[in-house]
Short mmCIF file of C-alpha atoms and ligand atoms in Angstrom, two decimals:
data_model
loop_
_atom_site.label_atom_id
_atom_site.label_comp_id
_atom_site.label_asym_id
_atom_site.label_seq_id
_atom_site.Cartn_x
_atom_site.Cartn_y
_atom_site.Cartn_z
CA MET A 12 -74.17 71.69 81.61
CA THR A 13 -70.96 69.75 81.01
CA ASP A 14 -71.32 66.56 78.99
CA SER A 15 -69.33 64.06 81.04
CA ASN A 16 -68.73 61.94 77.93
CA GLU A 17 -66.62 64.65 76.36
CA PRO A 18 -62.89 63.79 76.64
CA GLU A 19 -62.04 67.31 77.73
CA ALA A 20 -64.70 67.32 80.42
CA LYS A 21 -63.23 64.08 81.75
CA LEU A 22 -59.78 65.64 81.95
CA GLU A 23 -61.23 68.60 83.84
CA ALA A 24 -63.05 66.25 86.21
CA LEU A 25 -59.82 64.35 86.91
CA SER A 26 -58.01 67.65 87.60
CA ASP A 27 -60.78 68.59 90.03
CA ILE A 28 -60.41 65.26 91.86
CA ILE A 29 -56.66 65.85 92.14
CA ASN A 30 -57.31 69.29 93.57
CA SER A 31 -59.99 68.28 96.04
CA SER A 32 -58.19 65.14 97.25
CA ALA A 33 -54.98 67.13 97.81
CA HIS A 34 -57.00 69.54 99.95
CA GLN A 35 -58.51 66.63 101.88
CA ALA A 36 -54.98 65.35 102.59
CA ILE A 37 -53.81 68.82 103.66
CA ALA A 38 -56.78 69.04 106.05
CA GLU A 39 -55.85 65.69 107.63
CA TYR A 40 -52.32 66.91 108.40
CA LYS A 41 -53.63 70.21 109.76
CA LYS A 42 -56.06 68.43 112.09
CA THR A 43 -53.05 67.30 114.13
CA GLY A 44 -52.26 70.93 114.95
CA HIS A 45 -48.79 70.54 113.42
CA GLY A 46 -49.40 72.00 109.97
CA VAL A 47 -48.46 70.23 106.74
CA PRO A 48 -45.22 68.32 106.04
CA SER A 49 -42.62 70.11 103.92
CA ALA A 50 -40.43 68.68 101.16
CA ASP A 51 -37.39 69.63 103.26
CA ALA A 52 -38.62 68.01 106.47
CA THR A 53 -35.92 66.02 108.24
CA THR A 54 -38.22 64.47 110.83
CA PHE A 55 -41.49 62.57 110.64
CA HIS A 56 -44.74 64.53 110.82
CA PRO A 57 -46.81 63.45 113.87
CA LEU A 58 -49.43 61.98 111.51
CA ASP A 59 -46.71 59.68 110.05
CA LEU A 60 -46.43 58.03 113.45
CA THR A 61 -50.12 57.46 114.18
CA THR A 62 -51.89 54.17 113.57
CA ASP A 63 -55.14 55.62 112.23
CA THR A 64 -54.51 57.21 108.84
CA LEU A 65 -57.61 55.90 107.09
CA ALA A 66 -58.95 59.35 106.11
CA LEU A 67 -55.54 60.38 104.73
CA LYS A 68 -55.21 57.10 102.85
CA LYS A 69 -58.65 57.60 101.28
CA ALA A 70 -57.56 61.03 100.01
CA ILE A 71 -54.26 59.66 98.66
CA ARG A 72 -56.06 56.78 96.89
CA LEU A 73 -58.08 59.38 94.98
CA LEU A 74 -55.07 61.64 94.38
CA GLU A 75 -52.79 58.91 93.00
CA GLY A 76 -55.56 57.27 90.99
CA ALA A 77 -56.70 60.51 89.37
CA TYR A 78 -53.15 61.74 88.80
CA HIS A 79 -52.02 58.57 87.01
CA GLN A 80 -55.19 58.41 84.92
CA LEU A 81 -54.82 62.05 83.88
CA SER A 82 -51.13 61.73 83.15
CA SER A 83 -51.57 58.54 81.12
CA ILE A 84 -54.16 60.28 78.94
CA LEU A 85 -52.14 63.45 78.41
CA ALA A 86 -48.56 62.11 78.11
CA PRO A 87 -47.32 60.52 74.87
CA PRO A 88 -48.05 56.77 75.11
CA GLN A 89 -44.40 55.96 74.37
CA HIS A 90 -43.47 57.90 77.48
CA THR A 91 -46.04 56.27 79.74
CA VAL A 92 -45.34 52.71 78.65
CA MET A 93 -41.60 53.19 79.04
CA ASN A 94 -42.22 54.56 82.53
CA LEU A 95 -43.78 51.20 83.38
CA VAL A 96 -40.55 49.40 82.61
CA PHE A 97 -37.81 51.93 83.14
CA ASN A 98 -37.63 51.87 86.86
CA TYR A 99 -34.77 50.71 89.07
CA ASN A 100 -36.00 52.40 92.20
CA TRP A 101 -36.21 48.99 93.87
CA ALA A 102 -32.48 48.39 93.22
CA CYS A 103 -31.46 51.81 94.54
CA THR A 104 -33.67 51.44 97.62
CA GLY A 105 -32.12 48.03 98.20
CA VAL A 106 -28.61 49.51 98.08
CA ALA A 107 -29.54 52.35 100.44
CA PHE A 108 -31.07 49.98 103.00
CA ARG A 109 -28.44 47.26 102.85
CA ALA A 110 -25.51 49.71 102.94
CA ARG A 111 -27.20 51.63 105.78
CA LEU A 112 -26.81 54.98 104.03
CA ALA A 113 -29.66 56.53 106.03
CA ASP A 114 -28.10 55.33 109.33
CA VAL A 115 -24.83 57.08 108.50
CA LEU A 116 -26.55 60.27 107.33
CA ASP A 117 -28.53 60.29 110.55
CA GLN A 118 -25.29 61.22 112.34
CA HIS A 119 -24.92 64.23 110.01
CA PRO A 120 -28.16 66.20 109.97
CA GLU A 121 -26.46 69.04 108.09
CA GLY A 122 -25.46 66.61 105.31
CA LEU A 123 -22.38 64.62 104.36
CA SER A 124 -20.35 64.63 101.16
CA VAL A 125 -20.86 61.52 99.10
CA ASP A 126 -17.11 60.84 99.31
CA LYS A 127 -17.25 60.54 103.08
CA LEU A 128 -20.56 58.68 103.03
CA ALA A 129 -19.27 56.12 100.52
CA GLU A 130 -16.07 55.69 102.52
CA ALA A 131 -18.06 55.11 105.72
CA VAL A 132 -20.00 52.24 104.14
CA ASN A 133 -17.12 50.95 102.00
CA LEU A 134 -18.70 51.60 98.59
CA ASP A 135 -17.51 53.38 95.46
CA LYS A 136 -18.27 57.11 95.72
CA VAL A 137 -19.29 57.62 92.10
CA LYS A 138 -21.72 54.69 92.15
CA THR A 139 -23.08 55.69 95.55
CA ALA A 140 -23.77 59.19 94.23
CA ARG A 141 -25.67 57.77 91.23
CA VAL A 142 -27.87 55.67 93.50
CA LEU A 143 -28.58 58.64 95.74
CA ARG A 144 -29.35 60.97 92.82
CA ALA A 145 -31.88 58.51 91.42
CA LEU A 146 -33.63 58.31 94.79
CA THR A 147 -33.40 62.06 95.43
CA LEU A 148 -35.32 62.58 92.20
CA MET A 149 -38.19 60.66 93.74
CA GLY A 150 -38.05 62.69 96.97
CA CYS A 151 -36.13 60.12 99.04
CA PHE A 152 -32.93 61.73 100.53
CA LYS A 153 -32.09 65.32 99.66
CA GLU A 154 -29.10 66.91 98.05
CA VAL A 155 -27.64 69.82 100.03
CA ARG A 156 -25.54 71.86 97.61
CA GLN A 157 -22.75 74.06 98.88
CA THR A 158 -20.40 76.35 96.99
CA VAL A 159 -17.10 74.53 97.54
CA GLU A 160 -18.10 70.94 98.04
CA ARG A 161 -20.77 69.43 95.77
CA ASP A 162 -22.72 66.18 96.15
CA ILE A 163 -23.66 66.58 99.75
CA PHE A 164 -26.61 64.46 100.80
CA ALA A 165 -28.81 64.45 103.87
CA ASN A 166 -31.73 62.45 105.16
CA ASN A 167 -35.27 63.67 104.82
CA ARG A 168 -38.69 62.42 105.96
CA LEU A 169 -38.74 59.68 103.29
CA SER A 170 -35.19 58.39 103.66
CA LEU A 171 -35.67 57.98 107.43
CA ILE A 172 -37.83 54.98 106.48
CA LEU A 173 -34.67 53.31 105.10
CA LYS A 174 -32.88 53.26 108.45
CA SER A 175 -31.98 49.71 109.49
CA ALA A 176 -34.15 49.81 112.62
CA ASN A 177 -37.27 50.83 110.70
CA ASN A 178 -39.90 48.10 110.23
CA VAL A 179 -40.89 49.43 106.80
CA GLY A 180 -37.21 49.55 105.83
CA CYS A 181 -37.07 45.84 106.63
CA TYR A 182 -40.17 45.29 104.50
CA THR A 183 -38.51 47.12 101.56
CA LYS A 184 -35.54 44.75 101.91
CA LEU A 185 -37.79 41.71 101.60
CA HIS A 186 -39.13 43.07 98.32
CA SER A 187 -36.01 44.60 96.79
CA GLN A 188 -33.81 41.57 97.36
CA ASP A 189 -35.81 38.52 96.28
CA GLY A 190 -38.79 40.02 94.44
CA PRO A 191 -36.89 40.92 91.25
CA LYS A 192 -35.28 37.47 91.20
CA PHE A 193 -38.70 35.78 91.26
CA ALA A 194 -40.27 38.30 88.86
CA GLY A 195 -37.44 37.61 86.42
CA VAL A 196 -38.73 34.08 85.78
CA VAL A 197 -42.47 34.85 85.59
CA TYR A 198 -42.75 34.52 81.83
CA GLU A 199 -40.64 31.37 81.94
CA THR A 200 -43.06 29.81 84.47
CA MET A 201 -46.01 30.81 82.28
CA ILE A 202 -44.75 28.82 79.31
CA ASP A 203 -43.03 25.96 81.10
CA GLU A 204 -44.96 22.69 80.91
CA GLU A 205 -44.49 21.91 84.59
CA PHE A 206 -45.35 25.36 85.96
CA SER A 207 -47.66 27.04 83.47
CA ARG A 208 -51.11 25.68 84.41
CA SER A 209 -50.35 24.78 88.00
CA HIS A 210 -51.83 26.62 90.96
CA GLU A 211 -49.94 24.43 93.42
CA LEU A 212 -47.74 25.97 96.08
CA ASP A 213 -44.60 24.24 94.84
CA LYS A 214 -44.97 25.68 91.34
CA ALA A 215 -44.47 29.32 92.32
CA PRO A 216 -41.95 31.45 90.37
CA ARG A 217 -39.87 31.50 93.60
CA VAL A 218 -39.48 27.73 93.36
CA CYS A 219 -38.40 28.00 89.72
CA ALA A 220 -35.88 30.77 90.51
CA PHE A 221 -34.40 28.88 93.47
CA ARG A 222 -34.27 25.63 91.52
CA LYS A 223 -32.12 27.38 88.93
CA GLU A 224 -29.74 28.25 91.74
CA GLY A 225 -29.80 24.63 92.93
CA MET A 226 -31.78 25.54 96.07
CA LYS A 227 -34.94 24.18 97.65
CA ASP A 228 -36.77 26.56 99.95
CA PRO A 229 -40.25 25.82 101.20
CA TYR A 230 -41.01 29.29 102.57
CA TYR A 231 -42.40 28.94 106.08
CA GLU A 232 -40.73 25.57 106.77
CA ALA A 233 -37.33 27.06 105.88
CA MET A 234 -38.07 29.95 108.20
CA GLU A 235 -39.00 27.66 111.10
CA ASN A 236 -35.38 26.49 111.11
CA ASN A 237 -33.71 29.83 110.60
CA GLN A 238 -34.01 32.36 113.38
CA GLU A 239 -32.41 35.21 111.44
CA LYS A 240 -34.88 34.78 108.57
CA ARG A 241 -37.75 34.65 111.07
CA ASP A 242 -36.55 37.86 112.78
CA VAL A 243 -36.34 39.78 109.50
CA PHE A 244 -39.68 38.41 108.30
CA HIS A 245 -41.65 39.29 111.43
CA LYS A 246 -40.13 42.77 111.60
CA ALA A 247 -41.12 43.19 107.95
CA MET A 248 -44.67 42.12 108.85
CA LEU A 249 -44.80 45.01 111.31
CA GLY A 250 -43.65 47.20 108.42
CA GLN A 251 -46.28 45.79 106.09
CA SER A 252 -48.94 46.55 108.67
CA GLU A 253 -47.71 50.17 108.83
CA VAL A 254 -47.66 50.53 105.04
CA LEU A 255 -51.15 49.13 104.62
CA GLY A 256 -52.49 51.09 107.60
CA ALA A 257 -53.86 47.80 108.88
CA SER A 258 -54.27 49.06 112.45
CA ALA A 259 -57.23 51.17 111.26
CA VAL A 260 -59.35 48.23 112.38
CA LEU A 261 -58.38 48.86 116.01
CA HIS A 262 -59.78 52.37 115.83
CA ARG A 263 -63.12 51.12 114.53
CA ARG A 264 -63.62 48.46 117.14
CA LYS A 265 -67.29 49.14 117.72
CA THR A 266 -68.28 49.00 114.05
CA ILE A 267 -65.91 46.24 112.96
CA LEU A 268 -65.14 44.04 115.92
CA GLY A 269 -68.42 44.65 117.80
CA THR A 270 -68.96 43.35 121.33
CA ILE A 271 -66.31 40.73 121.75
CA TYR A 272 -64.34 39.24 124.60
CA ARG A 273 -62.37 36.35 123.16
CA VAL A 274 -60.25 36.74 120.02
CA VAL A 275 -58.09 34.13 118.35
CA ASP A 276 -55.39 35.60 116.11
CA VAL A 277 -54.89 32.71 113.68
CA GLY A 278 -51.37 32.88 112.19
CA SER A 279 -50.62 35.71 114.61
CA GLY A 280 -46.91 35.97 113.86
CA ILE A 281 -45.27 37.75 116.78
CA GLY A 282 -48.45 39.74 117.46
CA THR A 283 -48.47 42.49 114.84
CA PHE A 284 -52.23 42.83 115.34
CA SER A 285 -52.84 41.23 118.72
CA THR A 286 -50.26 43.23 120.73
CA PRO A 287 -51.81 46.66 120.01
CA LEU A 288 -55.25 45.03 120.39
CA ALA A 289 -54.34 43.84 123.91
CA LYS A 290 -52.88 47.22 124.80
CA MET A 291 -55.90 49.18 123.59
CA PHE A 292 -58.57 46.87 125.02
CA PRO A 293 -57.52 45.45 128.40
CA HIS A 294 -60.80 43.53 128.83
CA LEU A 295 -60.12 41.24 125.84
CA ARG A 296 -58.86 37.68 126.16
CA ILE A 297 -56.48 37.00 123.29
CA ILE A 298 -55.14 33.72 121.97
CA ASN A 299 -52.20 33.81 119.58
CA GLN A 300 -51.80 30.75 117.34
CA ASP A 301 -48.93 30.14 114.91
CA LEU A 302 -46.22 27.56 114.22
CA PRO A 303 -44.32 26.39 117.37
CA LYS A 304 -41.09 28.36 116.84
CA VAL A 305 -43.02 31.50 115.95
CA MET A 306 -45.00 31.12 119.19
CA ALA A 307 -41.75 30.99 121.18
CA GLN A 308 -40.53 34.09 119.34
CA ALA A 309 -43.89 35.79 119.94
CA GLN A 310 -43.72 35.16 123.68
CA ASN A 311 -40.28 36.84 123.82
CA ALA A 312 -41.56 39.80 121.81
CA TRP A 313 -44.60 40.22 124.10
CA GLU A 314 -42.44 40.00 127.22
CA LYS A 315 -40.30 42.79 125.80
CA ASN A 316 -43.00 45.02 124.27
CA ALA A 317 -46.14 44.44 126.32
CA PRO A 318 -45.23 42.76 129.65
CA GLU A 319 -48.19 44.39 131.41
CA THR A 320 -50.65 42.44 129.23
CA LEU A 321 -49.15 39.11 130.29
CA LEU A 322 -49.62 39.50 134.03
CA ASP A 323 -53.13 38.09 134.46
CA GLY A 324 -53.05 35.29 131.87
CA ARG A 325 -55.48 36.97 129.49
CA VAL A 326 -53.02 36.50 126.60
CA GLU A 327 -52.18 32.96 125.54
CA PHE A 328 -49.78 31.42 123.02
CA ILE A 329 -50.93 28.10 121.60
CA PRO A 330 -48.95 26.49 118.75
CA ILE A 331 -50.89 25.23 115.75
CA ASN A 332 -50.42 23.93 112.26
CA PHE A 333 -53.58 25.42 110.78
CA LEU A 334 -53.39 23.14 107.75
CA GLU A 335 -53.88 20.14 110.05
CA ASP A 336 -55.66 21.26 113.20
CA ALA A 337 -58.54 23.45 114.34
CA PRO A 338 -57.78 26.49 116.48
CA VAL A 339 -59.12 26.72 120.05
CA VAL A 340 -62.88 26.21 120.11
CA GLY A 341 -65.83 28.48 120.72
CA LYS A 342 -64.32 31.98 120.65
CA ASP A 343 -66.07 35.19 119.47
CA VAL A 344 -63.69 36.12 116.65
CA TYR A 345 -61.18 34.20 114.56
CA TYR A 346 -59.03 36.88 112.97
CA LEU A 347 -56.74 36.08 110.01
CA ARG A 348 -54.53 38.85 108.69
CA HIS A 349 -52.47 38.15 105.58
CA ILE A 350 -53.01 34.42 106.01
CA LEU A 351 -55.37 33.26 103.24
CA HIS A 352 -53.51 35.27 100.59
CA ASN A 353 -50.42 33.11 101.25
CA TRP A 354 -52.21 29.95 100.18
CA PRO A 355 -53.70 28.57 96.96
CA ASP A 356 -57.46 27.76 97.08
CA ALA A 357 -57.05 24.14 98.28
CA GLU A 358 -55.01 25.08 101.36
CA ALA A 359 -57.02 28.28 102.03
CA THR A 360 -60.21 26.18 102.10
CA THR A 361 -58.57 23.69 104.48
CA ILE A 362 -57.63 26.53 106.85
CA LEU A 363 -61.22 27.82 106.81
CA ARG A 364 -62.65 24.32 107.30
CA ASN A 365 -60.44 23.87 110.37
CA ILE A 366 -61.67 27.19 111.75
CA ARG A 367 -65.28 26.26 111.00
CA LYS A 368 -64.80 23.16 113.20
CA ALA A 369 -63.82 25.39 116.13
CA MET A 370 -66.61 27.97 115.76
CA GLY A 371 -69.58 28.28 118.09
CA PRO A 372 -72.98 29.49 116.82
CA ASN A 373 -72.09 33.18 117.33
CA SER A 374 -68.45 33.04 116.28
CA ARG A 375 -67.27 35.20 113.42
CA VAL A 376 -64.29 34.87 111.09
CA LEU A 377 -62.61 38.13 110.09
CA ILE A 378 -60.37 37.86 107.05
CA HIS A 379 -58.07 40.87 106.73
CA ASP A 380 -56.49 40.90 103.26
CA CYS A 381 -56.36 42.91 100.06
CA VAL A 382 -59.38 42.43 97.78
CA ILE A 383 -59.26 42.56 94.00
CA PHE A 384 -61.86 44.47 91.95
CA HIS A 385 -62.05 44.58 88.20
CA THR A 386 -61.47 47.96 86.63
CA LEU A 387 -65.02 48.07 85.28
CA GLN A 388 -66.70 46.76 88.42
CA ARG A 389 -69.00 49.23 90.20
CA PRO A 390 -70.32 47.62 93.37
CA SER A 391 -73.19 49.59 94.86
CA VAL A 392 -71.99 52.34 97.17
CA GLY A 393 -72.84 52.04 100.83
CA THR A 394 -73.68 48.37 100.81
CA ASN A 395 -71.03 46.20 102.35
CA GLY A 396 -69.00 49.27 103.27
CA LEU A 397 -67.34 49.48 99.86
CA ASN A 398 -66.08 52.71 98.39
CA VAL A 399 -66.18 53.29 94.65
CA ALA A 400 -64.11 55.96 92.88
CA PRO A 401 -66.06 58.91 91.44
CA GLU A 402 -66.50 59.27 87.64
CA PRO A 403 -64.48 59.43 85.45
CA MET A 404 -61.95 57.49 87.55
CA LEU A 405 -61.68 53.75 87.12
CA PRO A 406 -64.14 52.36 89.68
CA ASN A 407 -61.38 50.48 91.53
CA PHE A 408 -59.35 53.72 91.87
CA GLY A 409 -56.82 52.59 89.21
CA ALA A 410 -53.26 53.37 90.29
CA GLY A 411 -54.66 54.52 93.65
CA SER A 412 -54.95 50.79 94.39
CA HIS A 413 -51.32 50.10 93.41
CA ASN A 414 -50.48 48.37 96.70
CA THR A 415 -53.34 45.89 96.43
CA TYR A 416 -52.48 44.74 92.92
CA GLN A 417 -48.72 44.60 93.57
CA THR A 418 -49.40 42.53 96.70
CA ASP A 419 -51.45 40.17 94.54
CA LEU A 420 -48.49 39.72 92.17
CA THR A 421 -46.14 39.24 95.14
CA MET A 422 -48.35 36.40 96.39
CA TRP A 423 -48.13 34.77 92.96
CA LEU A 424 -44.33 35.14 92.81
CA ILE A 425 -43.72 33.68 96.23
CA PHE A 426 -46.57 31.23 96.88
CA ASN A 427 -48.45 30.73 93.58
CA SER A 428 -51.35 32.15 95.60
CA LYS A 429 -53.32 35.38 95.24
CA GLU A 430 -55.36 38.23 96.61
CA ARG A 431 -58.98 37.31 95.92
CA THR A 432 -62.09 38.98 94.60
CA LEU A 433 -65.09 39.03 96.93
CA GLU A 434 -66.67 36.33 94.75
CA GLU A 435 -63.60 34.10 95.13
CA LEU A 436 -63.64 34.62 98.89
CA GLU A 437 -67.34 33.73 98.97
CA ILE A 438 -66.61 30.50 97.09
CA ILE A 439 -63.85 29.26 99.41
CA GLY A 440 -65.93 30.38 102.41
CA ALA A 441 -68.95 28.40 101.17
CA ALA A 442 -66.77 25.33 100.63
CA ALA A 443 -65.93 25.55 104.34
CA GLY A 444 -69.56 26.08 105.43
CA LEU A 445 -69.24 29.85 105.90
CA ALA A 446 -71.28 32.77 104.54
CA LEU A 447 -69.87 36.22 103.78
CA THR A 448 -71.83 38.72 105.89
CA GLN A 449 -69.99 42.06 105.79
CA VAL A 450 -67.12 43.93 104.12
CA TYR A 451 -65.23 46.95 105.45
CA ASP A 452 -63.03 49.04 103.15
CA LEU A 453 -59.81 50.07 104.91
CA VAL A 454 -58.06 51.24 101.67
CA ASP A 455 -55.25 48.85 100.52
CA THR A 456 -56.84 46.11 102.68
CA MET A 457 -60.38 45.02 103.48
CA LEU A 458 -61.93 43.23 106.40
CA ILE A 459 -64.34 40.50 105.33
CA GLU A 460 -66.65 38.96 107.89
CA PHE A 461 -67.93 35.38 107.68
CA ARG A 462 -70.41 33.53 109.89
CA ILE A 463 -71.57 29.93 109.87
CA ALA A 464 -73.67 29.45 106.72
CA GLY A 465 -77.40 28.89 107.08
CA GLN A 466 -77.82 31.00 110.21
CA SER A 467 -80.22 33.94 110.06
C1 SAM B 508 -47.85 36.79 106.31
S1 SAM B 508 -47.62 36.27 107.95
C2 SAM B 508 -48.88 37.17 108.79
C3 SAM B 508 -48.64 37.31 110.25
C4 SAM B 508 -49.64 38.20 111.02
N1 SAM B 508 -50.99 37.71 110.90
C5 SAM B 508 -49.57 39.63 110.52
O1 SAM B 508 -50.54 40.15 110.00
O2 SAM B 508 -48.49 40.23 110.68
C6 SAM B 508 -48.24 34.61 107.89
C7 SAM B 508 -48.12 33.86 109.21
O3 SAM B 508 -48.64 32.54 109.02
C8 SAM B 508 -47.85 31.64 109.78
N2 SAM B 508 -47.96 30.27 109.26
C9 SAM B 508 -47.49 29.79 108.08
N3 SAM B 508 -47.79 28.49 107.95
C10 SAM B 508 -48.48 28.13 109.06
C11 SAM B 508 -49.10 26.92 109.49
N4 SAM B 508 -49.04 25.82 108.73
N5 SAM B 508 -49.73 26.91 110.69
C12 SAM B 508 -49.78 28.03 111.47
N6 SAM B 508 -49.24 29.22 111.09
C13 SAM B 508 -48.58 29.27 109.91
C14 SAM B 508 -46.44 32.21 109.62
O4 SAM B 508 -45.57 31.72 110.62
C15 SAM B 508 -46.70 33.71 109.70
O5 SAM B 508 -46.59 34.19 111.01
#
């Protein structure tokens, strides 16, 4: 029998996980009846366009986690550590999106020479080619070589994401433009007397970076007064939802949402969650609550995208400042997606306290956010719906949980807030009179249920 403590046996076990998870992913694609995607594909695979990819995401979490763990053991450490730093993919993606390279290539499915592409977007051809080559290496865009004319590029399944109309493209812009600016001052904020020990909203690295540029920019308040910023942000939120596969919750209504009739989407945005919810479940009464200007924007978006749901008054739009007021009272579910992670503990507790005031005896709060686990933490399998990676993987899936831990850092950079551990969520819940009752693992994100504390 293999001794699992032997280093070589561990490497073999990681290789096996890579193999079996790749086969699980292949099976998910095949289930659609459309085969597997190819590296040369120039269109999306039907599975790319569905909203329930939980099984695929579970396979990819294992694949990426096991692959990175194996590679970091086998590669020279100098190589692996440099890989952590030596990475300008964000800059190249930013150029491709902002210059609309994928939009232009979309008009030329057979490919376009970089000279013509660069001319079309008014950029230097040599620099444009370097950006595209760096991305092509990572599978985004493809190079179509011909005998006479070299450097001909075309779109592929990955670069289609970078078209200007794509929600995820918009989300990449949000990260590639400001993220590096804020990340660039992280160490500075960690040693600066004013910023270093503060967990206050106005001591985020974003504030430090903007201050250096002579700007003040309270995030959501600035957005309330800037329609263009609001438009980009809410489109990016649709993109974030796609990336995190957050709609998986809609496909597990019976297990997760249970028997409900009245849902309040607290901090609904333009309806990233509530619009598909209303479309899928016509019996539900849905109340969207967000800042006043966002509510006006939401109403326009619903009239455009889901007019049929507005006919009988079962969808409402009620402005709120959730830091000051309670949402509408006595509903079955108060759903908060990507809300608490925007706020440091003091404000997050205030939001929960305000919701607690509105809850009836059977109301539930559903927090939909990323959840942090320590690399050595092995919560018991099956209880609370948590998945744990198989040995010898890191229990929290290591690099397979990349999105969760990068989102945590993003929250720090922008808001001085964080993704929380289950224990941290329990603490802020308890401070608001709520008890954690259930957890559902949706890969990248989790759904955490709270009820009024002290009820059986
Ligand atoms: C990260 S977005 C999430 C939106 C939506 N739940 C989703 O998943 O796409 C956070 C939302 O909180 C809203 N928000 C921020 N501050 C608020 C406040 N004080 N009162 C009510 N809503 C607020 C923002 O307008 C934004 O729509």
